[in-house]
Amino acid sequence: MSGGASFFAPGHDSIAPMEPLSPEEIARYQRHILLPEIGGAGQQKLKAARVLVIGAGGLGAPVLQYLAAAGVGTLGIADDDRVSLSNLQRQVIHDSGTIGEMKAESAAFAIARLNPHVRVIRFEERFCPEAAARQISGFDLLIDGSDNFDTRYAAADAAERAKIPLVTGAVGRFDGSVTVLKPYETAADGSLNPTYRDLFPEIPPEGLIPACAETGIVGALTGVIGTLMAMEAIKLVTGNGHPLIGRLLLYDALSARFDTIRYKRRRTA
């Protein structure tokens, strides 16, 4: 390990027992196993991990593809939408043959073709406060690839209550951001890690931030941000590196520039 924070919440009862890797899996994940930071033990952690992904769209597509390829043992998909032609410019887990299908179903079939060792649990419904506790039950990590603030706040609240990490990302026309939230744990200085509301105190007024259907979005941007989200998830699961806790990573595609903003828990009166 290389100094990363612990992934699993202490006493979390959904952690699957470590299962030995089959010869086929050892061959499949050889490039991971060769890495001292991951090795066989880290690959077994990936196999035991249970990750719920909100959205099988622009961000969820690369997240699901790379986590499935990495050998995450159980992937949950929460999405109530169907594949449309306009999705295919960026939602690369789907294809022309799946237009009209539920996105969760289309993504599940793509994952099965990519890696038959991955179990998929589908929730063909919107992730919302009323369904959050049921959907998140049994998962060790939540990844939010949604495209609206209502879902982002619901995801942050649900992950905080369940005491599991949240990787959340967002995209605009040519820009995007990623951060990791573990507000139930303390930082090195003993203070609690920040919450989503420390970053975004209130939901922006409706209509203030237009949807991509109104303004457009470059498809490859969602691949960049979604892949960064998948990388943060792999770091969390294997305990490697320094996840983006208390840091918001910003990407400007037009200038090919990355910036990082630090944020902290707000002091209460």
GROMACS .gro file of C-alpha atoms in nm:
model
  269
    1MET     CA    1   0.000   0.000   0.000
    2SER     CA    2   0.111   0.358  -0.053
    3GLY     CA    3  -0.048   0.557   0.224
    4GLY     CA    4  -0.409   0.584   0.102
    5ALA     CA    5  -0.708   0.617   0.332
    6SER     CA    6  -0.901   0.309   0.434
    7PHE     CA    7  -1.181   0.226   0.191
    8PHE     CA    8  -1.419   0.022   0.403
    9ALA     CA    9  -1.611   0.170   0.693
   10PRO     CA   10  -1.524  -0.006   1.022
   11GLY     CA   11  -1.768  -0.283   1.095
   12HIS     CA   12  -1.944  -0.252   0.760
   13ASP     CA   13  -2.124  -0.584   0.725
   14SER     CA   14  -2.151  -0.585   0.345
   15ILE     CA   15  -1.784  -0.661   0.285
   16ALA     CA   16  -1.758  -0.986   0.094
   17PRO     CA   17  -1.496  -1.239   0.205
   18MET     CA   18  -1.175  -1.244   0.006
   19GLU     CA   19  -1.210  -1.505  -0.268
   20PRO     CA   20  -0.908  -1.653  -0.446
   21LEU     CA   21  -0.858  -1.542  -0.803
   22SER     CA   22  -0.913  -1.811  -1.064
   23PRO     CA   23  -0.638  -1.885  -1.319
   24GLU     CA   24  -0.844  -1.702  -1.583
   25GLU     CA   25  -0.877  -1.398  -1.357
   26ILE     CA   26  -0.504  -1.399  -1.281
   27ALA     CA   27  -0.436  -1.388  -1.654
   28ARG     CA   28  -0.702  -1.120  -1.713
   29TYR     CA   29  -0.572  -0.889  -1.439
   30GLN     CA   30  -0.201  -0.962  -1.487
   31ARG     CA   31  -0.111  -0.598  -1.551
   32HIS     CA   32  -0.273  -0.500  -1.219
   33ILE     CA   33  -0.110  -0.784  -1.029
   34LEU     CA   34   0.232  -0.679  -1.156
   35LEU     CA   35   0.191  -0.343  -0.983
   36PRO     CA   36   0.332  -0.355  -0.627
   37GLU     CA   37   0.065  -0.104  -0.519
   38ILE     CA   38  -0.213  -0.345  -0.621
   39GLY     CA   39  -0.079  -0.699  -0.655
   40GLY     CA   40  -0.289  -1.004  -0.588
   41ALA     CA   41  -0.423  -0.868  -0.258
   42GLY     CA   42  -0.544  -0.548  -0.421
   43GLN     CA   43  -0.706  -0.741  -0.704
   44GLN     CA   44  -0.892  -0.952  -0.450
   45LYS     CA   45  -1.015  -0.631  -0.288
   46LEU     CA   46  -1.146  -0.520  -0.624
   47LYS     CA   47  -1.317  -0.855  -0.668
   48ALA     CA   48  -1.480  -0.824  -0.323
   49ALA     CA   49  -1.589  -0.463  -0.377
   50ARG     CA   50  -1.954  -0.369  -0.425
   51VAL     CA   51  -1.993  -0.037  -0.606
   52LEU     CA   52  -2.320   0.141  -0.692
   53VAL     CA   53  -2.306   0.378  -0.990
   54ILE     CA   54  -2.579   0.640  -1.031
   55GLY     CA   55  -2.640   0.692  -1.400
   56ALA     CA   56  -2.536   0.487  -1.703
   57GLY     CA   57  -2.493   0.799  -1.914
   58GLY     CA   58  -2.200   1.018  -2.012
   59LEU     CA   59  -2.011   0.982  -1.684
   60GLY     CA   60  -2.148   0.645  -1.580
   61ALA     CA   61  -2.048   0.481  -1.909
   62PRO     CA   62  -1.668   0.509  -1.866
   63VAL     CA   63  -1.698   0.451  -1.491
   64LEU     CA   64  -1.881   0.123  -1.547
   65GLN     CA   65  -1.654   0.013  -1.830
   66TYR     CA   66  -1.330   0.074  -1.644
   67LEU     CA   67  -1.450  -0.068  -1.312
   68ALA     CA   68  -1.581  -0.378  -1.488
   69ALA     CA   69  -1.252  -0.416  -1.674
   70ALA     CA   70  -1.065  -0.365  -1.346
   71GLY     CA   71  -1.248  -0.658  -1.189
   72VAL     CA   72  -1.484  -0.491  -0.941
   73GLY     CA   73  -1.689  -0.792  -0.836
   74THR     CA   74  -2.032  -0.633  -0.802
   75LEU     CA   75  -2.156  -0.326  -0.987
   76GLY     CA   76  -2.493  -0.169  -0.920
   77ILE     CA   77  -2.653   0.058  -1.180
   78ALA     CA   78  -2.930   0.305  -1.091
   79ASP     CA   79  -3.087   0.462  -1.400
   80ASP     CA   80  -3.451   0.503  -1.507
   81ASP     CA   81  -3.381   0.631  -1.859
   82ARG     CA   82  -3.376   0.466  -2.201
   83VAL     CA   83  -3.105   0.483  -2.466
   84SER     CA   84  -3.169   0.743  -2.735
   85LEU     CA   85  -2.979   0.825  -3.054
   86SER     CA   86  -2.852   1.155  -2.913
   87ASN     CA   87  -2.689   0.967  -2.622
   88LEU     CA   88  -2.446   0.777  -2.841
   89GLN     CA   89  -2.217   1.075  -2.901
   90ARG     CA   90  -2.087   1.037  -2.544
   91GLN     CA   91  -2.252   0.741  -2.365
   92VAL     CA   92  -2.014   0.486  -2.513
   93ILE     CA   93  -2.133   0.184  -2.316
   94HIS     CA   94  -2.443   0.183  -2.541
   95ASP     CA   95  -2.464   0.140  -2.918
   96SER     CA   96  -2.701   0.177  -3.209
   97GLY     CA   97  -2.845  -0.167  -3.143
   98THR     CA   98  -2.960  -0.075  -2.791
   99ILE     CA   99  -3.160   0.238  -2.879
  100GLY     CA  100  -3.489   0.223  -2.690
  101GLU     CA  101  -3.361  -0.018  -2.424
  102MET     CA  102  -3.334   0.074  -2.058
  103LYS     CA  103  -2.985   0.213  -1.999
  104ALA     CA  104  -2.929  -0.012  -1.697
  105GLU     CA  105  -3.011  -0.319  -1.908
  106SER     CA  106  -2.799  -0.205  -2.202
  107ALA     CA  107  -2.504  -0.132  -1.972
  108ALA     CA  108  -2.542  -0.467  -1.796
  109PHE     CA  109  -2.518  -0.656  -2.126
  110ALA     CA  110  -2.212  -0.453  -2.228
  111ILE     CA  111  -2.046  -0.533  -1.894
  112ALA     CA  112  -2.121  -0.904  -1.937
  113ARG     CA  113  -1.948  -0.899  -2.275
  114LEU     CA  114  -1.650  -0.712  -2.131
  115ASN     CA  115  -1.602  -0.919  -1.814
  116PRO     CA  116  -1.820  -1.219  -1.725
  117HIS     CA  117  -1.675  -1.226  -1.372
  118VAL     CA  118  -1.864  -0.908  -1.277
  119ARG     CA  119  -2.207  -0.933  -1.117
  120VAL     CA  120  -2.450  -0.653  -1.209
  121ILE     CA  121  -2.745  -0.539  -0.999
  122ARG     CA  122  -2.990  -0.317  -1.187
  123PHE     CA  123  -3.216  -0.051  -1.040
  124GLU     CA  124  -3.430   0.073  -1.328
  125GLU     CA  125  -3.554   0.369  -1.129
  126ARG     CA  126  -3.430   0.714  -1.034
  127PHE     CA  127  -3.195   0.749  -0.739
  128CYS     CA  128  -3.385   0.976  -0.501
  129PRO     CA  129  -3.419   1.030  -0.124
  130GLU     CA  130  -3.713   0.788  -0.106
  131ALA     CA  131  -3.525   0.504  -0.279
  132ALA     CA  132  -3.170   0.585  -0.167
  133ALA     CA  133  -3.153   0.372   0.149
  134ARG     CA  134  -3.288   0.065  -0.032
  135GLN     CA  135  -3.064   0.105  -0.336
  136ILE     CA  136  -2.745   0.177  -0.141
  137SER     CA  137  -2.791  -0.111   0.102
  138GLY     CA  138  -2.507  -0.362   0.079
  139PHE     CA  139  -2.276  -0.143  -0.129
  140ASP     CA  140  -1.935  -0.025  -0.009
  141LEU     CA  141  -1.886   0.272  -0.242
  142LEU     CA  142  -2.119   0.512  -0.424
  143ILE     CA  143  -2.033   0.686  -0.751
  144ASP     CA  144  -2.256   0.969  -0.867
  145GLY     CA  145  -2.259   1.030  -1.240
  146SER     CA  146  -2.596   1.205  -1.244
  147ASP     CA  147  -2.669   1.528  -1.430
  148ASN     CA  148  -2.877   1.720  -1.176
  149PHE     CA  149  -2.828   1.870  -0.831
  150ASP     CA  150  -3.130   1.700  -0.671
  151THR     CA  151  -2.971   1.360  -0.729
  152ARG     CA  152  -2.626   1.484  -0.626
  153TYR     CA  153  -2.756   1.604  -0.290
  154ALA     CA  154  -2.953   1.281  -0.242
  155ALA     CA  155  -2.640   1.078  -0.318
  156ALA     CA  156  -2.427   1.283  -0.077
  157ASP     CA  157  -2.681   1.249   0.204
  158ALA     CA  158  -2.726   0.876   0.147
  159ALA     CA  159  -2.352   0.804   0.139
  160GLU     CA  160  -2.293   1.010   0.454
  161ARG     CA  161  -2.569   0.826   0.642
  162ALA     CA  162  -2.437   0.489   0.526
  163LYS     CA  163  -2.076   0.592   0.606
  164ILE     CA  164  -1.943   0.488   0.267
  165PRO     CA  165  -1.724   0.694   0.030
  166LEU     CA  166  -1.880   0.895  -0.250
  167VAL     CA  167  -1.706   0.979  -0.577
  168THR     CA  168  -1.896   1.255  -0.754
  169GLY     CA  169  -1.834   1.425  -1.086
  170ALA     CA  170  -1.996   1.685  -1.308
  171VAL     CA  171  -1.946   1.822  -1.658
  172GLY     CA  172  -2.030   2.139  -1.849
  173ARG     CA  173  -1.981   2.221  -2.217
  174PHE     CA  174  -1.601   2.189  -2.216
  175ASP     CA  175  -1.520   2.157  -1.845
  176GLY     CA  176  -1.567   1.912  -1.561
  177SER     CA  177  -1.491   1.840  -1.197
  178VAL     CA  178  -1.436   1.546  -0.963
  179THR     CA  179  -1.418   1.512  -0.584
  180VAL     CA  180  -1.437   1.242  -0.316
  181LEU     CA  181  -1.642   1.269   0.003
  182LYS     CA  182  -1.588   1.087   0.333
  183PRO     CA  183  -1.746   1.330   0.582
  184TYR     CA  184  -1.783   1.064   0.851
  185GLU     CA  185  -1.403   1.045   0.893
  186THR     CA  186  -1.149   1.293   1.026
  187ALA     CA  187  -0.862   1.455   0.840
  188ALA     CA  188  -0.498   1.447   0.951
  189ASP     CA  189  -0.552   1.756   1.169
  190GLY     CA  190  -0.837   1.587   1.358
  191SER     CA  191  -1.117   1.787   1.197
  192LEU     CA  192  -1.405   1.618   1.019
  193ASN     CA  193  -1.376   1.588   0.643
  194PRO     CA  194  -1.604   1.823   0.447
  195THR     CA  195  -1.952   1.737   0.324
  196TYR     CA  196  -2.106   1.805  -0.015
  197ARG     CA  197  -2.283   2.106   0.132
  198ASP     CA  198  -1.950   2.254   0.237
  199LEU     CA  199  -1.872   2.265  -0.134
  200PHE     CA  200  -2.221   2.354  -0.258
  201PRO     CA  201  -2.426   2.493   0.037
  202GLU     CA  202  -2.754   2.517  -0.155
  203ILE     CA  203  -2.912   2.374  -0.466
  204PRO     CA  204  -2.884   2.634  -0.745
  205PRO     CA  205  -3.217   2.783  -0.855
  206GLU     CA  206  -3.391   2.587  -1.127
  207GLY     CA  207  -3.280   2.702  -1.471
  208LEU     CA  208  -2.960   2.870  -1.351
  209ILE     CA  209  -2.742   2.586  -1.483
  210PRO     CA  210  -2.882   2.466  -1.818
  211ALA     CA  211  -2.876   2.099  -1.914
  212CYS     CA  212  -2.650   1.967  -2.190
  213ALA     CA  213  -2.962   1.915  -2.404
  214GLU     CA  214  -2.988   2.295  -2.415
  215THR     CA  215  -2.623   2.399  -2.442
  216GLY     CA  216  -2.444   2.094  -2.584
  217ILE     CA  217  -2.140   1.904  -2.457
  218VAL     CA  218  -1.833   1.756  -2.621
  219GLY     CA  219  -1.856   1.378  -2.590
  220ALA     CA  220  -1.491   1.306  -2.510
  221LEU     CA  221  -1.511   1.533  -2.203
  222THR     CA  222  -1.736   1.285  -2.024
  223GLY     CA  223  -1.476   1.017  -2.096
  224VAL     CA  224  -1.205   1.224  -1.928
  225ILE     CA  225  -1.407   1.299  -1.615
  226GLY     CA  226  -1.565   0.952  -1.594
  227THR     CA  227  -1.223   0.787  -1.621
  228LEU     CA  228  -1.090   1.011  -1.342
  229MET     CA  229  -1.387   0.902  -1.130
  230ALA     CA  230  -1.310   0.537  -1.197
  231MET     CA  231  -0.946   0.595  -1.100
  232GLU     CA  232  -1.054   0.751  -0.768
  233ALA     CA  233  -1.275   0.448  -0.703
  234ILE     CA  234  -0.988   0.208  -0.769
  235LYS     CA  235  -0.764   0.406  -0.533
  236LEU     CA  236  -1.030   0.392  -0.262
  237VAL     CA  237  -1.089   0.020  -0.299
  238THR     CA  238  -0.721  -0.078  -0.304
  239GLY     CA  239  -0.611   0.182  -0.045
  240ASN     CA  240  -0.361   0.350  -0.274
  241GLY     CA  241  -0.256   0.708  -0.326
  242HIS     CA  242  -0.440   1.016  -0.202
  243PRO     CA  243  -0.807   1.034  -0.303
  244LEU     CA  244  -0.960   1.374  -0.378
  245ILE     CA  245  -1.098   1.419  -0.025
  246GLY     CA  246  -1.132   1.790   0.050
  247ARG     CA  247  -1.009   1.868  -0.300
  248LEU     CA  248  -1.209   1.955  -0.610
  249LEU     CA  249  -1.026   1.867  -0.932
  250LEU     CA  250  -1.121   2.098  -1.220
  251TYR     CA  251  -1.057   2.027  -1.587
  252ASP     CA  252  -1.075   2.283  -1.868
  253ALA     CA  253  -1.071   2.092  -2.195
  254LEU     CA  254  -1.024   2.394  -2.421
  255SER     CA  255  -0.703   2.500  -2.248
  256ALA     CA  256  -0.599   2.143  -2.155
  257ARG     CA  257  -0.558   2.254  -1.794
  258PHE     CA  258  -0.615   2.088  -1.458
  259ASP     CA  259  -0.656   2.287  -1.135
  260THR     CA  260  -0.727   2.177  -0.779
  261ILE     CA  261  -0.927   2.371  -0.521
  262ARG     CA  262  -0.910   2.273  -0.154
  263TYR     CA  263  -1.220   2.300   0.063
  264LYS     CA  264  -1.292   2.229   0.429
  265ARG     CA  265  -1.575   2.162   0.668
  266ARG     CA  266  -1.758   2.486   0.738
  267ARG     CA  267  -1.760   2.602   1.096
  268THR     CA  268  -2.101   2.599   1.260
  269ALA     CA  269  -2.211   2.871   1.497
   0.00000   0.00000   0.00000
